[in-house]
Amino acid sequence: MADLKKHDTPMIDELKKGPWPSFADDINTRAESGVQCCYDLLGQMELSYVHKETHWKHGGIVGVFGYGGGVIGRYSDAPHEFPSIAHFHTLRINQPASKFYNTKFLRKLCDMWDHRGSGIFNFHGSTGDMVMIGTTTDQLEPIFFDLTHQFDMDLGGSGSNLRTPSCCVGKARCEYSCLDTQAITYDLTMTYQDELHRPAFPYKFKFKTSGCPNDCVAAIARACTSIIGTWRDNIRIDQKAVQAYIGGEIKPNAGAFSDRDWGPFDIQKEVIDLCPSKCMYMDGNELKIDDRECVRCMHCINVMPSALRPGVDTGATILNGAKAPILEGAQMSTLIIPFMKMEYPYQEFKDYVELMWDWWMEEGKNRERLGELIQRQGLRHYIVDILGRKPIPQHVKEPRSNPYHFWKEEEVPGGWKRDLAEFRKKHLA
Amino acid sequence: MEELKKKILDFMTKKGKFKSKMYFKDLCKADPDAKSREIKKAATELVKEEKIEYWSSGSTTLYGLKGAGKSEAEQFGGEE
């Protein structure tokens, strides 16, 4: 029998109107099936709308034995009014790489969560984890036991540690992928178990792996270390297929925009003129690419996937330092290593990671992300002194306008000392 | 390891008079000569021995002596 609705929720009820699916509907359906905490959840949310402030208190000494992350404590600040959500902790679960499930697994998981928690999930949280929303402190250990013994799953990362590594679908289903993103994610997860579960970092740290520069997990915008698949040889061209696109036999963008008549495909306008480095041209009936100038933007390949394919000598571009903090605004990753072969056991990459972590753990302030540390101490210091690498043209932030690699005097032939009068003879002001 | 664990506990007890929760970087001050990985291993052992405990906001984790500071029930009013 369903429990009675205890709280009036006129503002929440407004959210159920309109054509869009609403979380309020979902939670209400669950409440009507007899889950009292869902009524209290809606009641507390209504109160927050009235008061224009949250009624959640965040954080605490919750967790499973030996782990410092994975459980995020949440408590109601009005427990007497909403007793069934007095504790309403969230669990992050390490998702399978590329988020592959089968329905049998999901049904079993739902049964477990109905039994031990609110039954409310978030597939998937912004880090990528499967998020179980709402349980009580006494259920944490039993849930952890069930997850590890029945589901072969582990808690994900939360707190000042390595967050659950995530990746795009990779070679499993994507023809563009230059990397086995799942193998990399699995290997990083297993190698850095200790960093995932026992916090020792100044703040959070994220790895994300995308199979190609389309970057479907948005690694460049979110990850402290982005591993983005790329190639260092030439784009493969099928000239017959190029002609088939021009002749209209194959739809551009794999037919993605074929619901409207955009007119005949114009390779000049839709591909060649949009190349950011202008490295493509038609030589009679042949499409030519000056691959040395290609910046791997993927536009031409996305438009003509049957005619153009990434090269075969594949690896990864490594970038560092993305973050989206509230105070300073978002920062995208900076390119550090243009190309690295990513082959099992990924030793070159791991050596690099450990150099980076040692520096960040030593120098990073509390709650300072790697990207902020690089910004504070300088990219030159990071690349040259910490990683021991030579600066290269790709480290220029905005080519030909704003170089932010600053040379040391000993790196420049002749140093800084020069005769200004002599210089001006050749370079008139 | 035992020596390092003792240093960490002593440091936390001393500092605990002013602050019940500490960042991992604060724990590193317990022995400036030790590497941070050694400190982490010692701190993990202390957590397993239930002498210290984690406190997590979700985005940041702090360490505290077991039972130091406000209890969960006092802090959040939850029924423990």
Tab-separated table of C-alpha atoms in Angstrom, chain A:
chain	number	residue	atom	x	y	z
A	1	MET	CA	0.000	0.000	0.000
A	2	ALA	CA	1.315	3.423	-0.884
A	3	ASP	CA	2.221	5.775	1.914
A	4	LEU	CA	0.275	8.964	2.216
A	5	LYS	CA	1.577	12.149	0.689
A	6	LYS	CA	2.563	14.298	3.649
A	7	HIS	CA	3.714	17.505	2.022
A	8	ASP	CA	2.038	19.974	-0.285
A	9	THR	CA	4.308	20.677	-3.225
A	10	PRO	CA	2.637	23.219	-5.524
A	11	MET	CA	5.891	24.514	-7.019
A	12	ILE	CA	7.299	21.039	-7.609
A	13	ASP	CA	3.993	20.102	-9.253
A	14	GLU	CA	4.514	22.930	-11.761
A	15	LEU	CA	7.598	21.064	-12.984
A	16	LYS	CA	5.423	18.152	-14.081
A	17	LYS	CA	3.608	20.322	-16.635
A	18	GLY	CA	4.783	20.828	-20.181
A	19	PRO	CA	6.058	18.449	-22.823
A	20	TRP	CA	9.332	17.438	-21.205
A	21	PRO	CA	10.044	14.464	-18.984
A	22	SER	CA	10.462	15.623	-15.418
A	23	PHE	CA	12.487	14.265	-12.521
A	24	ALA	CA	9.609	15.390	-10.290
A	25	ASP	CA	7.327	12.944	-12.117
A	26	ASP	CA	9.829	10.123	-11.688
A	27	ILE	CA	10.348	10.749	-7.986
A	28	ASN	CA	6.616	11.093	-7.460
A	29	THR	CA	5.912	7.799	-9.246
A	30	ARG	CA	8.443	6.145	-6.992
A	31	ALA	CA	6.855	7.770	-3.915
A	32	GLU	CA	3.418	6.506	-4.931
A	33	SER	CA	4.815	2.988	-5.103
A	34	GLY	CA	5.469	3.223	-1.364
A	35	VAL	CA	8.928	4.752	-0.949
A	36	GLN	CA	8.426	7.347	1.779
A	37	CYS	CA	11.813	9.040	1.342
A	38	CYS	CA	10.721	10.179	-2.126
A	39	TYR	CA	7.798	12.113	-0.613
A	40	ASP	CA	10.157	13.683	1.906
A	41	LEU	CA	12.630	14.469	-0.858
A	42	LEU	CA	9.970	16.381	-2.805
A	43	GLY	CA	8.778	18.049	0.410
A	44	GLN	CA	12.257	19.294	1.270
A	45	MET	CA	12.796	20.489	-2.280
A	46	GLU	CA	9.555	22.473	-2.095
A	47	LEU	CA	10.802	24.037	1.145
A	48	SER	CA	14.054	25.006	-0.607
A	49	TYR	CA	12.063	26.699	-3.363
A	50	VAL	CA	10.073	28.618	-0.737
A	51	HIS	CA	13.146	29.680	1.238
A	52	LYS	CA	15.367	30.057	-1.830
A	53	GLU	CA	18.145	28.147	-0.071
A	54	THR	CA	19.244	24.554	0.141
A	55	HIS	CA	18.295	22.379	3.066
A	56	TRP	CA	21.069	19.854	2.440
A	57	LYS	CA	24.186	19.712	4.580
A	58	HIS	CA	27.108	18.263	2.741
A	59	GLY	CA	30.024	16.064	3.795
A	60	GLY	CA	30.897	13.955	6.793
A	61	ILE	CA	32.612	10.873	8.145
A	62	VAL	CA	30.717	8.488	5.929
A	63	GLY	CA	32.441	5.893	3.875
A	64	VAL	CA	33.194	2.232	3.823
A	65	PHE	CA	35.955	0.795	5.921
A	66	GLY	CA	39.406	1.640	4.541
A	67	TYR	CA	38.101	3.874	1.740
A	68	GLY	CA	38.308	7.658	1.816
A	69	GLY	CA	36.064	8.268	-1.161
A	70	GLY	CA	33.056	6.975	-3.040
A	71	VAL	CA	30.442	8.037	-0.516
A	72	ILE	CA	29.274	11.617	-0.263
A	73	GLY	CA	27.524	12.409	2.964
A	74	ARG	CA	24.271	14.318	2.762
A	75	TYR	CA	22.053	15.262	5.659
A	76	SER	CA	18.813	17.179	5.883
A	77	ASP	CA	18.903	20.294	8.051
A	78	ALA	CA	15.237	19.711	8.853
A	79	PRO	CA	15.329	16.040	9.917
A	80	HIS	CA	12.243	16.287	12.108
A	81	GLU	CA	10.133	17.543	9.250
A	82	PHE	CA	11.618	15.061	6.759
A	83	PRO	CA	12.704	12.069	8.856
A	84	SER	CA	13.167	9.557	6.050
A	85	ILE	CA	15.832	11.734	4.437
A	86	ALA	CA	17.618	12.711	7.665
A	87	HIS	CA	20.599	10.942	6.035
A	88	PHE	CA	20.458	10.699	2.300
A	89	HIS	CA	23.979	9.760	1.240
A	90	THR	CA	25.126	9.475	-2.348
A	91	LEU	CA	27.375	6.686	-3.616
A	92	ARG	CA	29.581	6.924	-6.664
A	93	ILE	CA	30.077	3.605	-8.414
A	94	ASN	CA	32.981	3.002	-10.769
A	95	GLN	CA	31.225	2.536	-14.095
A	96	PRO	CA	32.343	-0.072	-16.611
A	97	ALA	CA	34.600	1.488	-19.259
A	98	SER	CA	32.479	3.069	-21.996
A	99	LYS	CA	29.392	2.347	-19.858
A	100	PHE	CA	28.434	-1.041	-21.274
A	101	TYR	CA	25.736	-2.880	-19.331
A	102	ASN	CA	23.235	-5.581	-20.034
A	103	THR	CA	19.642	-5.474	-18.841
A	104	LYS	CA	20.061	-8.461	-16.514
A	105	PHE	CA	22.782	-6.605	-14.655
A	106	LEU	CA	20.757	-3.385	-14.473
A	107	ARG	CA	17.647	-5.158	-13.181
A	108	LYS	CA	19.653	-6.879	-10.463
A	109	LEU	CA	21.284	-3.589	-9.511
A	110	CYS	CA	17.879	-1.875	-9.332
A	111	ASP	CA	16.612	-4.647	-7.047
A	112	MET	CA	19.567	-4.172	-4.730
A	113	TRP	CA	19.108	-0.406	-4.651
A	114	ASP	CA	15.342	-0.713	-4.044
A	115	HIS	CA	16.199	-2.898	-1.094
A	116	ARG	CA	19.032	-0.847	0.406
A	117	GLY	CA	18.414	2.716	-0.747
A	118	SER	CA	15.922	5.085	-2.291
A	119	GLY	CA	15.921	3.374	-5.674
A	120	ILE	CA	16.920	6.658	-7.335
A	121	PHE	CA	19.886	6.523	-9.726
A	122	ASN	CA	21.709	9.015	-11.855
A	123	PHE	CA	23.153	7.362	-14.957
A	124	HIS	CA	25.693	9.048	-15.171
A	125	GLY	CA	27.145	11.735	-12.964
A	126	SER	CA	29.338	14.422	-14.504
A	127	THR	CA	32.502	12.476	-13.689
A	128	GLY	CA	30.928	9.521	-15.455
A	129	ASP	CA	30.180	7.359	-12.439
A	130	MET	CA	26.918	5.625	-11.878
A	131	VAL	CA	25.449	7.560	-8.961
A	132	MET	CA	23.146	6.004	-6.389
A	133	ILE	CA	21.204	8.765	-4.688
A	134	GLY	CA	19.980	8.391	-1.147
A	135	THR	CA	20.676	5.872	1.536
A	136	THR	CA	21.280	5.770	5.266
A	137	THR	CA	24.596	5.374	7.076
A	138	ASP	CA	23.860	1.830	8.305
A	139	GLN	CA	23.324	0.611	4.733
A	140	LEU	CA	26.717	1.727	3.406
A	141	GLU	CA	28.723	-1.357	4.322
A	142	PRO	CA	26.032	-3.816	3.131
A	143	ILE	CA	25.819	-1.950	-0.199
A	144	PHE	CA	29.600	-2.069	-0.583
A	145	PHE	CA	29.553	-5.797	0.195
A	146	ASP	CA	26.824	-6.433	-2.375
A	147	LEU	CA	28.579	-4.373	-5.030
A	148	THR	CA	31.928	-6.085	-4.615
A	149	HIS	CA	30.629	-9.625	-4.062
A	150	GLN	CA	27.594	-9.821	-6.320
A	151	PHE	CA	28.230	-7.266	-9.034
A	152	ASP	CA	32.034	-7.233	-9.338
A	153	MET	CA	31.893	-3.462	-9.058
A	154	ASP	CA	33.758	-1.016	-6.885
A	155	LEU	CA	33.101	2.430	-5.508
A	156	GLY	CA	34.264	5.309	-7.671
A	157	GLY	CA	36.333	8.302	-6.694
A	158	SER	CA	35.230	11.255	-4.641
A	159	GLY	CA	37.280	13.513	-2.397
A	160	SER	CA	40.925	14.481	-2.806
A	161	ASN	CA	41.914	11.511	-4.878
A	162	LEU	CA	41.952	10.096	-8.361
A	163	ARG	CA	38.412	10.217	-9.676
A	164	THR	CA	36.959	7.328	-11.630
A	165	PRO	CA	38.778	7.329	-14.989
A	166	SER	CA	36.338	7.572	-17.882
A	167	CYS	CA	36.449	7.104	-21.633
A	168	CYS	CA	34.426	7.286	-24.816
A	169	VAL	CA	33.060	4.190	-26.524
A	170	GLY	CA	36.377	3.752	-28.336
A	171	LYS	CA	37.135	0.906	-30.706
A	172	ALA	CA	34.170	-1.054	-29.388
A	173	ARG	CA	31.773	0.795	-31.668
A	174	CYS	CA	33.525	3.761	-33.255
A	175	GLU	CA	35.332	3.649	-36.559
A	176	TYR	CA	37.321	6.815	-35.782
A	177	SER	CA	38.931	5.575	-32.600
A	178	CYS	CA	42.716	5.589	-32.665
A	179	LEU	CA	43.018	4.087	-29.180
A	180	ASP	CA	41.667	1.167	-27.237
A	181	THR	CA	40.170	3.569	-24.732
A	182	GLN	CA	38.634	0.815	-22.604
A	183	ALA	CA	41.933	-1.010	-22.186
A	184	ILE	CA	43.640	2.230	-21.115
A	185	THR	CA	40.858	3.110	-18.662
A	186	TYR	CA	40.842	-0.371	-17.164
A	187	ASP	CA	44.620	-0.388	-16.819
A	188	LEU	CA	44.732	3.055	-15.177
A	189	THR	CA	41.918	2.085	-12.803
A	190	MET	CA	43.696	-1.087	-11.716
A	191	THR	CA	47.168	0.489	-11.544
A	192	TYR	CA	46.066	3.431	-9.456
A	193	GLN	CA	43.614	1.677	-7.097
A	194	ASP	CA	45.323	3.168	-4.097
A	195	GLU	CA	45.089	6.688	-5.485
A	196	LEU	CA	41.382	6.113	-6.215
A	197	HIS	CA	40.380	4.997	-2.744
A	198	ARG	CA	42.843	6.504	-0.266
A	199	PRO	CA	43.042	10.265	-0.654
A	200	ALA	CA	46.501	11.833	-0.693
A	201	PHE	CA	46.168	14.565	-3.272
A	202	PRO	CA	45.703	18.293	-2.675
A	203	TYR	CA	42.373	18.053	-4.508
A	204	LYS	CA	40.559	16.010	-7.155
A	205	PHE	CA	42.395	14.545	-10.156
A	206	LYS	CA	40.773	13.306	-13.349
A	207	PHE	CA	41.895	11.137	-16.266
A	208	LYS	CA	39.709	10.999	-19.331
A	209	THR	CA	40.403	9.145	-22.560
A	210	SER	CA	38.922	9.921	-25.963
A	211	GLY	CA	39.601	7.686	-28.928
A	212	CYS	CA	39.953	10.510	-31.448
A	213	PRO	CA	40.115	14.318	-31.589
A	214	ASN	CA	36.295	14.517	-31.702
A	215	ASP	CA	36.772	14.022	-27.943
A	216	CYS	CA	33.382	12.552	-27.096
A	217	VAL	CA	34.066	12.512	-23.330
A	218	ALA	CA	35.062	16.202	-23.450
A	219	ALA	CA	38.395	15.332	-21.869
A	220	ILE	CA	39.950	18.598	-23.027
A	221	ALA	CA	37.413	20.584	-21.029
A	222	ARG	CA	37.303	18.526	-17.838
A	223	ALA	CA	40.288	16.278	-17.249
A	224	CYS	CA	43.507	17.123	-15.433
A	225	THR	CA	45.120	14.696	-17.849
A	226	SER	CA	43.423	14.196	-21.193
A	227	ILE	CA	44.471	11.275	-23.362
A	228	ILE	CA	43.156	11.970	-26.846
A	229	GLY	CA	43.655	9.513	-29.686
A	230	THR	CA	45.452	10.796	-32.781
A	231	TRP	CA	47.676	9.668	-35.649
A	232	ARG	CA	51.050	10.837	-36.886
A	233	ASP	CA	51.028	9.568	-40.477
A	234	ASN	CA	48.665	10.690	-43.220
A	235	ILE	CA	44.887	10.768	-43.477
A	236	ARG	CA	43.822	7.838	-45.655
A	237	ILE	CA	41.961	8.997	-48.779
A	238	ASP	CA	39.650	6.940	-50.981
A	239	GLN	CA	39.453	9.096	-54.123
A	240	LYS	CA	36.545	7.092	-55.551
A	241	ALA	CA	34.508	7.768	-52.434
A	242	VAL	CA	35.447	11.478	-52.647
A	243	GLN	CA	33.896	11.509	-56.117
A	244	ALA	CA	30.844	9.662	-54.781
A	245	TYR	CA	30.339	12.427	-52.200
A	246	ILE	CA	30.758	15.112	-54.878
A	247	GLY	CA	28.340	13.251	-57.153
A	248	GLY	CA	25.759	12.945	-54.377
A	249	GLU	CA	25.860	9.135	-54.219
A	250	ILE	CA	26.984	9.199	-50.580
A	251	LYS	CA	25.351	11.585	-48.157
A	252	PRO	CA	27.769	13.860	-46.242
A	253	ASN	CA	28.052	13.602	-42.429
A	254	ALA	CA	26.905	9.990	-42.752
A	255	GLY	CA	23.407	11.288	-43.496
A	256	ALA	CA	23.116	13.140	-40.200
A	257	PHE	CA	21.624	16.272	-41.812
A	258	SER	CA	19.617	14.598	-44.572
A	259	ASP	CA	16.215	15.506	-43.113
A	260	ARG	CA	16.262	18.835	-44.974
A	261	ASP	CA	17.263	19.730	-48.517
A	262	TRP	CA	20.519	21.645	-48.139
A	263	GLY	CA	21.216	21.498	-51.860
A	264	PRO	CA	23.943	19.453	-53.521
A	265	PHE	CA	27.095	18.714	-51.506
A	266	ASP	CA	29.793	21.334	-52.180
A	267	ILE	CA	33.189	19.963	-51.183
A	268	GLN	CA	34.849	23.370	-51.575
A	269	LYS	CA	32.400	25.168	-49.325
A	270	GLU	CA	31.676	22.424	-46.808
A	271	VAL	CA	35.101	20.874	-46.399
A	272	ILE	CA	38.063	22.614	-48.031
A	273	ASP	CA	37.198	26.196	-47.053
A	274	LEU	CA	36.476	25.106	-43.465
A	275	CYS	CA	39.867	23.456	-42.939
A	276	PRO	CA	41.459	25.530	-40.125
A	277	SER	CA	44.989	25.217	-41.466
A	278	LYS	CA	43.973	25.368	-45.146
A	279	CYS	CA	45.845	22.170	-45.895
A	280	MET	CA	43.345	20.699	-48.377
A	281	TYR	CA	42.783	21.390	-52.054
A	282	MET	CA	41.429	19.787	-55.200
A	283	ASP	CA	44.012	18.909	-57.847
A	284	GLY	CA	41.732	18.265	-60.794
A	285	ASN	CA	39.498	15.438	-59.602
A	286	GLU	CA	41.817	14.465	-56.778
A	287	LEU	CA	41.540	15.647	-53.200
A	288	LYS	CA	44.990	16.478	-51.805
A	289	ILE	CA	45.974	17.011	-48.182
A	290	ASP	CA	49.223	18.526	-46.986
A	291	ASP	CA	49.367	16.366	-43.865
A	292	ARG	CA	52.254	18.313	-42.298
A	293	GLU	CA	49.867	21.233	-41.843
A	294	CYS	CA	46.908	19.152	-40.607
A	295	VAL	CA	45.881	20.019	-37.042
A	296	ARG	CA	43.719	16.879	-36.584
A	297	CYS	CA	40.478	18.824	-36.199
A	298	MET	CA	38.537	15.885	-37.714
A	299	HIS	CA	36.106	18.124	-39.633
A	300	CYS	CA	36.860	16.648	-43.083
A	301	ILE	CA	36.735	13.104	-41.726
A	302	ASN	CA	33.407	13.740	-39.985
A	303	VAL	CA	31.884	15.134	-43.183
A	304	MET	CA	33.206	12.408	-45.492
A	305	PRO	CA	33.749	9.319	-43.315
A	306	SER	CA	33.608	6.923	-46.255
A	307	ALA	CA	36.316	8.828	-48.121
A	308	LEU	CA	38.671	9.950	-45.367
A	309	ARG	CA	39.968	7.996	-42.402
A	310	PRO	CA	42.519	8.687	-39.682
A	311	GLY	CA	46.026	7.382	-40.337
A	312	VAL	CA	47.264	3.984	-39.188
A	313	ASP	CA	50.237	5.036	-37.020
A	314	THR	CA	48.091	5.843	-33.999
A	315	GLY	CA	48.761	6.993	-30.456
A	316	ALA	CA	47.650	9.750	-28.124
A	317	THR	CA	48.013	13.446	-27.567
A	318	ILE	CA	48.474	14.220	-23.881
A	319	LEU	CA	47.106	17.432	-22.409
A	320	ASN	CA	47.017	18.755	-18.870
A	321	GLY	CA	45.146	21.152	-16.717
A	322	ALA	CA	41.441	21.477	-17.519
A	323	LYS	CA	39.118	22.567	-14.756
A	324	ALA	CA	35.799	24.316	-14.328
A	325	PRO	CA	36.059	26.144	-11.002
A	326	ILE	CA	33.423	28.519	-9.771
A	327	LEU	CA	35.699	31.439	-8.959
A	328	GLU	CA	37.984	31.829	-11.951
A	329	GLY	CA	35.981	30.207	-14.708
A	330	ALA	CA	36.714	27.266	-16.923
A	331	GLN	CA	40.158	26.459	-18.244
A	332	MET	CA	40.804	24.084	-21.126
A	333	SER	CA	43.651	21.576	-21.148
A	334	THR	CA	47.014	22.642	-22.508
A	335	LEU	CA	48.880	20.440	-24.945
A	336	ILE	CA	51.944	18.880	-23.353
A	337	ILE	CA	52.901	15.885	-25.519
A	338	PRO	CA	51.697	15.997	-29.135
A	339	PHE	CA	52.171	12.285	-29.719
A	340	MET	CA	52.819	9.307	-27.488
A	341	LYS	CA	52.462	5.667	-28.478
A	342	MET	CA	49.901	4.136	-26.106
A	343	GLU	CA	50.652	0.461	-25.965
A	344	TYR	CA	50.267	-1.937	-23.062
A	345	PRO	CA	51.572	-1.637	-20.337
A	346	TYR	CA	51.607	2.132	-21.037
A	347	GLN	CA	54.881	2.546	-19.152
A	348	GLU	CA	55.895	5.783	-20.887
A	349	PHE	CA	52.582	7.326	-19.899
A	350	LYS	CA	52.782	6.081	-16.304
A	351	ASP	CA	56.311	7.455	-15.885
A	352	TYR	CA	54.954	10.788	-17.030
A	353	VAL	CA	51.970	10.593	-14.653
A	354	GLU	CA	54.169	9.923	-11.671
A	355	LEU	CA	56.445	12.885	-12.439
A	356	MET	CA	53.373	15.070	-12.683
A	357	TRP	CA	51.817	13.778	-9.455
A	358	ASP	CA	55.028	14.083	-7.447
A	359	TRP	CA	55.278	17.739	-8.390
A	360	TRP	CA	51.612	18.484	-7.771
A	361	MET	CA	51.582	16.673	-4.404
A	362	GLU	CA	54.684	18.597	-3.328
A	363	GLU	CA	53.832	22.047	-4.663
A	364	GLY	CA	50.053	22.135	-4.994
A	365	LYS	CA	48.180	24.104	-2.362
A	366	ASN	CA	45.184	22.602	-0.644
A	367	ARG	CA	42.259	22.581	-3.101
A	368	GLU	CA	44.467	23.578	-6.043
A	369	ARG	CA	43.989	21.579	-9.254
A	370	LEU	CA	46.929	20.662	-11.476
A	371	GLY	CA	45.832	23.248	-14.054
A	372	GLU	CA	45.896	25.988	-11.459
A	373	LEU	CA	49.360	24.959	-10.284
A	374	ILE	CA	50.645	25.058	-13.873
A	375	GLN	CA	49.087	28.495	-14.238
A	376	ARG	CA	50.609	29.702	-10.955
A	377	GLN	CA	54.140	28.394	-11.497
A	378	GLY	CA	54.230	28.685	-15.278
A	379	LEU	CA	54.023	26.288	-18.198
A	380	ARG	CA	57.729	26.713	-18.970
A	381	HIS	CA	58.668	25.580	-15.468
A	382	TYR	CA	56.345	22.585	-15.751
A	383	ILE	CA	57.539	21.442	-19.164
A	384	VAL	CA	61.247	22.138	-18.815
A	385	ASP	CA	62.058	21.760	-15.114
A	386	ILE	CA	59.504	19.232	-13.961
A	387	LEU	CA	58.915	17.023	-16.971
A	388	GLY	CA	62.415	17.542	-18.403
A	389	ARG	CA	61.059	18.056	-21.915
A	390	LYS	CA	62.103	20.486	-24.606
A	391	PRO	CA	59.579	23.165	-25.474
A	392	ILE	CA	58.152	22.789	-28.966
A	393	PRO	CA	56.081	25.030	-31.244
A	394	GLN	CA	52.865	23.249	-30.186
A	395	HIS	CA	53.322	24.685	-26.691
A	396	VAL	CA	52.561	28.121	-28.056
A	397	LYS	CA	49.130	29.024	-26.721
A	398	GLU	CA	47.920	31.074	-29.651
A	399	PRO	CA	50.133	30.552	-32.675
A	400	ARG	CA	51.774	33.712	-34.012
A	401	SER	CA	50.073	36.000	-31.493
A	402	ASN	CA	50.647	35.163	-27.859
A	403	PRO	CA	53.496	32.820	-27.103
A	404	TYR	CA	53.601	31.915	-23.484
A	405	HIS	CA	56.697	29.859	-23.493
A	406	PHE	CA	59.320	32.285	-22.254
A	407	TRP	CA	62.890	31.441	-23.168
A	408	LYS	CA	65.662	31.519	-20.609
A	409	GLU	CA	68.654	33.697	-21.451
A	410	GLU	CA	71.022	30.724	-21.789
A	411	GLU	CA	68.687	29.101	-24.332
A	412	VAL	CA	68.954	32.034	-26.756
A	413	PRO	CA	72.118	32.363	-28.866
A	414	GLY	CA	73.854	35.545	-27.748
A	415	GLY	CA	71.686	35.866	-24.650
A	416	TRP	CA	69.848	39.106	-23.942
A	417	LYS	CA	72.903	41.336	-24.381
A	418	ARG	CA	72.765	43.215	-27.644
A	419	ASP	CA	73.601	46.601	-28.992
A	420	LEU	CA	70.309	48.369	-29.444
A	421	ALA	CA	71.719	50.874	-31.897
A	422	GLU	CA	73.110	48.032	-33.986
A	423	PHE	CA	69.736	46.227	-33.798
A	424	ARG	CA	67.817	49.326	-34.892
A	425	LYS	CA	69.999	49.741	-37.959
A	426	LYS	CA	68.411	46.565	-39.300
A	427	HIS	CA	65.027	46.830	-37.610
A	428	LEU	CA	63.709	50.357	-37.850
A	429	ALA	CA	61.156	51.163	-35.169
